[in-house]
Structures are given as C-alpha cells and as structure tokens.
C-alpha cells in the first residue's frame, strides 16, 4: 500500500505541469485544480512516504524479522515523524499535521503492544 501511494505521489509530482495544464483546459475540472499549497503538501507526503517505504523494505527483506529489529524500525519511524512534525512550516495544512499525528500514534500502539508482550520480556532474558 505504501509503495502504491509513494508511486502515485511521485508520478503526480513528475507530471505536475501536465496535470495543471489539463485541469485548466477543462472547465468542469476546475473545482479539482490543485493550489500551490496542495502541491507543497504532495511534495511533503512523497518525502515522508520514502521513510515508510524504506522501513517496509527493511522489514520484508528478511525471512524472520527479529523482535529487536522490528522494535528499532518502529522507533526509528516515530523519531522521523517527530522530526518532520517539529520542522513543519506554520503554513502546513492541519490535515497533514493530523495525518502525521495519527501515524505517530499508530506506531505508538505497536510499540505499546511489544511492551505488553511476554515475548519481549522473554527475549530480553535470553
């Protein structure tokens, strides 16, 4: 799913001029015309998706991911999201900020599940 989103946002950025020209040419599409702020948001999201794509690739590269590597990847994603959030310009769309907050919260849910798991405690004792 992340690869598809990354691919589609990347393609949209590659064809920005064509998309803008096409939408401007047809009156019934003008309601869907993307503003400069919209394009900026797409640019941000495309960059953020690269982090998730990298984490997904890293997780699926091994046949047997370990608890410690999974934990490190999730924690790394949380740190990246926190860094992204703190460096956002004040003009950032509230929807993008909410999306980042939701992503961080979802990763926290997994992190919490690891902490609750007896497997994590058992692995730490080994």
PDB file of C-alpha atoms in Angstrom:
ATOM      1  CA  UNK A   1       0.000   0.000   0.000  1.00  0.00           C
ATOM      2  CA  UNK A   2       2.785   2.427   0.908  1.00  0.00           C
ATOM      3  CA  UNK A   3       4.630   1.702  -2.348  1.00  0.00           C
ATOM      4  CA  UNK A   4       1.474   2.469  -4.348  1.00  0.00           C
ATOM      5  CA  UNK A   5       0.970   5.759  -2.508  1.00  0.00           C
ATOM      6  CA  UNK A   6       4.608   6.698  -2.943  1.00  0.00           C
ATOM      7  CA  UNK A   7       4.470   5.821  -6.625  1.00  0.00           C
ATOM      8  CA  UNK A   8       1.295   7.814  -7.227  1.00  0.00           C
ATOM      9  CA  UNK A   9       2.512  10.905  -5.354  1.00  0.00           C
ATOM     10  CA  UNK A  10       5.847  10.688  -7.138  1.00  0.00           C
ATOM     11  CA  UNK A  11       4.095  10.419 -10.503  1.00  0.00           C
ATOM     12  CA  UNK A  12       1.872  13.380  -9.687  1.00  0.00           C
ATOM     13  CA  UNK A  13       4.969  15.466  -8.965  1.00  0.00           C
ATOM     14  CA  UNK A  14       6.655  14.250 -12.171  1.00  0.00           C
ATOM     15  CA  UNK A  15       3.643  15.353 -14.214  1.00  0.00           C
ATOM     16  CA  UNK A  16       2.641  18.443 -12.287  1.00  0.00           C
ATOM     17  CA  UNK A  17       2.780  20.781 -15.272  1.00  0.00           C
ATOM     18  CA  UNK A  18       0.770  18.390 -17.438  1.00  0.00           C
ATOM     19  CA  UNK A  19      -1.843  17.913 -14.700  1.00  0.00           C
ATOM     20  CA  UNK A  20      -2.176  21.667 -14.134  1.00  0.00           C
ATOM     21  CA  UNK A  21      -2.482  22.335 -17.880  1.00  0.00           C
ATOM     22  CA  UNK A  22      -5.069  19.604 -18.382  1.00  0.00           C
ATOM     23  CA  UNK A  23      -7.232  20.723 -15.460  1.00  0.00           C
ATOM     24  CA  UNK A  24      -7.017  24.379 -16.535  1.00  0.00           C
ATOM     25  CA  UNK A  25      -8.139  23.440 -20.048  1.00  0.00           C
ATOM     26  CA  UNK A  26     -11.441  21.846 -18.956  1.00  0.00           C
ATOM     27  CA  UNK A  27     -13.937  23.979 -17.106  1.00  0.00           C
ATOM     28  CA  UNK A  28     -15.687  21.060 -15.367  1.00  0.00           C
ATOM     29  CA  UNK A  29     -12.369  20.053 -13.733  1.00  0.00           C
ATOM     30  CA  UNK A  30     -11.515  23.488 -12.355  1.00  0.00           C
ATOM     31  CA  UNK A  31     -13.061  22.591  -8.985  1.00  0.00           C
ATOM     32  CA  UNK A  32     -10.315  19.979  -8.655  1.00  0.00           C
ATOM     33  CA  UNK A  33      -7.431  22.269  -9.565  1.00  0.00           C
ATOM     34  CA  UNK A  34      -4.534  21.931  -7.123  1.00  0.00           C
ATOM     35  CA  UNK A  35      -3.229  25.070  -5.459  1.00  0.00           C
ATOM     36  CA  UNK A  36       0.408  25.775  -4.704  1.00  0.00           C
ATOM     37  CA  UNK A  37      -0.333  24.715  -1.119  1.00  0.00           C
ATOM     38  CA  UNK A  38      -1.774  21.408  -2.378  1.00  0.00           C
ATOM     39  CA  UNK A  39       1.341  20.718  -4.457  1.00  0.00           C
ATOM     40  CA  UNK A  40       3.531  21.575  -1.489  1.00  0.00           C
ATOM     41  CA  UNK A  41       1.572  19.080   0.611  1.00  0.00           C
ATOM     42  CA  UNK A  42       2.011  16.386  -2.041  1.00  0.00           C
ATOM     43  CA  UNK A  43       5.746  17.089  -2.071  1.00  0.00           C
ATOM     44  CA  UNK A  44       5.927  16.704   1.714  1.00  0.00           C
ATOM     45  CA  UNK A  45       3.891  13.494   1.730  1.00  0.00           C
ATOM     46  CA  UNK A  46       6.003  11.968  -1.066  1.00  0.00           C
ATOM     47  CA  UNK A  47       9.120  12.595   1.007  1.00  0.00           C
ATOM     48  CA  UNK A  48       7.564  11.140   4.138  1.00  0.00           C
ATOM     49  CA  UNK A  49       6.419   8.025   2.302  1.00  0.00           C
ATOM     50  CA  UNK A  50      10.044   7.288   1.424  1.00  0.00           C
ATOM     51  CA  UNK A  51      10.713   6.669   5.127  1.00  0.00           C
ATOM     52  CA  UNK A  52       7.816   4.236   5.360  1.00  0.00           C
ATOM     53  CA  UNK A  53       8.831   2.537   2.113  1.00  0.00           C
ATOM     54  CA  UNK A  54      12.350   2.099   3.448  1.00  0.00           C
ATOM     55  CA  UNK A  55      11.032   0.622   6.703  1.00  0.00           C
ATOM     56  CA  UNK A  56       8.705  -1.726   4.802  1.00  0.00           C
ATOM     57  CA  UNK A  57      11.541  -2.867   2.549  1.00  0.00           C
ATOM     58  CA  UNK A  58      13.788  -3.409   5.545  1.00  0.00           C
ATOM     59  CA  UNK A  59      11.109  -5.422   7.370  1.00  0.00           C
ATOM     60  CA  UNK A  60      10.352  -7.641   4.369  1.00  0.00           C
ATOM     61  CA  UNK A  61      13.992  -8.162   3.375  1.00  0.00           C
ATOM     62  CA  UNK A  62      14.461 -10.849   5.989  1.00  0.00           C
ATOM     63  CA  UNK A  63      12.560 -14.111   6.223  1.00  0.00           C
ATOM     64  CA  UNK A  64      12.476 -13.993  10.020  1.00  0.00           C
ATOM     65  CA  UNK A  65      12.418 -10.438  11.388  1.00  0.00           C
ATOM     66  CA  UNK A  66      13.541 -10.297  14.981  1.00  0.00           C
ATOM     67  CA  UNK A  67      11.723  -8.512  17.729  1.00  0.00           C
ATOM     68  CA  UNK A  68      14.678  -6.201  18.291  1.00  0.00           C
ATOM     69  CA  UNK A  69      14.914  -5.190  14.622  1.00  0.00           C
ATOM     70  CA  UNK A  70      11.156  -4.609  14.420  1.00  0.00           C
ATOM     71  CA  UNK A  71      11.290  -2.534  17.576  1.00  0.00           C
ATOM     72  CA  UNK A  72      14.191  -0.461  16.196  1.00  0.00           C
ATOM     73  CA  UNK A  73      12.435   0.167  12.878  1.00  0.00           C
ATOM     74  CA  UNK A  74       9.207   1.293  14.545  1.00  0.00           C
ATOM     75  CA  UNK A  75      11.110   3.522  16.951  1.00  0.00           C
ATOM     76  CA  UNK A  76      13.090   4.980  14.045  1.00  0.00           C
ATOM     77  CA  UNK A  77       9.887   5.802  12.181  1.00  0.00           C
ATOM     78  CA  UNK A  78       8.498   7.501  15.277  1.00  0.00           C
ATOM     79  CA  UNK A  79      11.644   9.615  15.548  1.00  0.00           C
ATOM     80  CA  UNK A  80      11.443  10.583  11.871  1.00  0.00           C
ATOM     81  CA  UNK A  81       7.796  11.589  12.245  1.00  0.00           C
ATOM     82  CA  UNK A  82       8.656  13.656  15.320  1.00  0.00           C
ATOM     83  CA  UNK A  83      11.464  15.396  13.408  1.00  0.00           C
ATOM     84  CA  UNK A  84       9.188  16.052  10.435  1.00  0.00           C
ATOM     85  CA  UNK A  85       6.477  17.436  12.694  1.00  0.00           C
ATOM     86  CA  UNK A  86       8.834  19.806  14.508  1.00  0.00           C
ATOM     87  CA  UNK A  87      10.232  21.153  11.207  1.00  0.00           C
ATOM     88  CA  UNK A  88       6.894  21.840   9.529  1.00  0.00           C
ATOM     89  CA  UNK A  89       6.331  25.401   8.383  1.00  0.00           C
ATOM     90  CA  UNK A  90       3.490  27.266  10.140  1.00  0.00           C
ATOM     91  CA  UNK A  91       1.514  27.288   6.893  1.00  0.00           C
ATOM     92  CA  UNK A  92       1.228  23.481   6.849  1.00  0.00           C
ATOM     93  CA  UNK A  93      -2.274  22.159   6.346  1.00  0.00           C
ATOM     94  CA  UNK A  94      -3.953  20.970   9.549  1.00  0.00           C
ATOM     95  CA  UNK A  95      -4.896  17.787   7.655  1.00  0.00           C
ATOM     96  CA  UNK A  96      -1.233  16.960   7.079  1.00  0.00           C
ATOM     97  CA  UNK A  97      -0.407  17.644  10.710  1.00  0.00           C
ATOM     98  CA  UNK A  98      -3.286  15.403  11.791  1.00  0.00           C
ATOM     99  CA  UNK A  99      -2.064  12.662   9.459  1.00  0.00           C
ATOM    100  CA  UNK A 100       1.420  12.800  10.982  1.00  0.00           C
ATOM    101  CA  UNK A 101      -0.006  12.747  14.492  1.00  0.00           C
ATOM    102  CA  UNK A 102      -2.192   9.748  13.611  1.00  0.00           C
ATOM    103  CA  UNK A 103       0.786   7.904  12.092  1.00  0.00           C
ATOM    104  CA  UNK A 104       2.867   8.545  15.216  1.00  0.00           C
ATOM    105  CA  UNK A 105       0.005   7.363  17.416  1.00  0.00           C
ATOM    106  CA  UNK A 106      -0.445   4.181  15.350  1.00  0.00           C
ATOM    107  CA  UNK A 107       3.263   3.394  15.689  1.00  0.00           C
ATOM    108  CA  UNK A 108       2.953   4.021  19.430  1.00  0.00           C
ATOM    109  CA  UNK A 109       0.172   1.434  19.550  1.00  0.00           C
ATOM    110  CA  UNK A 110       2.536  -1.184  18.095  1.00  0.00           C
ATOM    111  CA  UNK A 111       5.337  -0.092  20.395  1.00  0.00           C
ATOM    112  CA  UNK A 112       2.977  -0.489  23.358  1.00  0.00           C
ATOM    113  CA  UNK A 113       1.939  -3.963  22.152  1.00  0.00           C
ATOM    114  CA  UNK A 114       5.590  -5.005  22.129  1.00  0.00           C
ATOM    115  CA  UNK A 115       5.987  -3.788  25.689  1.00  0.00           C
ATOM    116  CA  UNK A 116       2.921  -5.764  26.782  1.00  0.00           C
ATOM    117  CA  UNK A 117       4.034  -8.936  25.051  1.00  0.00           C
ATOM    118  CA  UNK A 118       5.598 -11.664  27.191  1.00  0.00           C
ATOM    119  CA  UNK A 119       7.782 -12.497  24.175  1.00  0.00           C
ATOM    120  CA  UNK A 120       9.597  -9.214  24.520  1.00  0.00           C
ATOM    121  CA  UNK A 121      10.346  -9.880  28.197  1.00  0.00           C
ATOM    122  CA  UNK A 122      11.327 -13.459  27.410  1.00  0.00           C
ATOM    123  CA  UNK A 123      13.650 -12.321  24.585  1.00  0.00           C
ATOM    124  CA  UNK A 124      15.283  -9.763  26.889  1.00  0.00           C
ATOM    125  CA  UNK A 125      16.072 -12.514  29.422  1.00  0.00           C
ATOM    126  CA  UNK A 126      17.832 -14.660  26.830  1.00  0.00           C
TER     127      UNK A 126
END
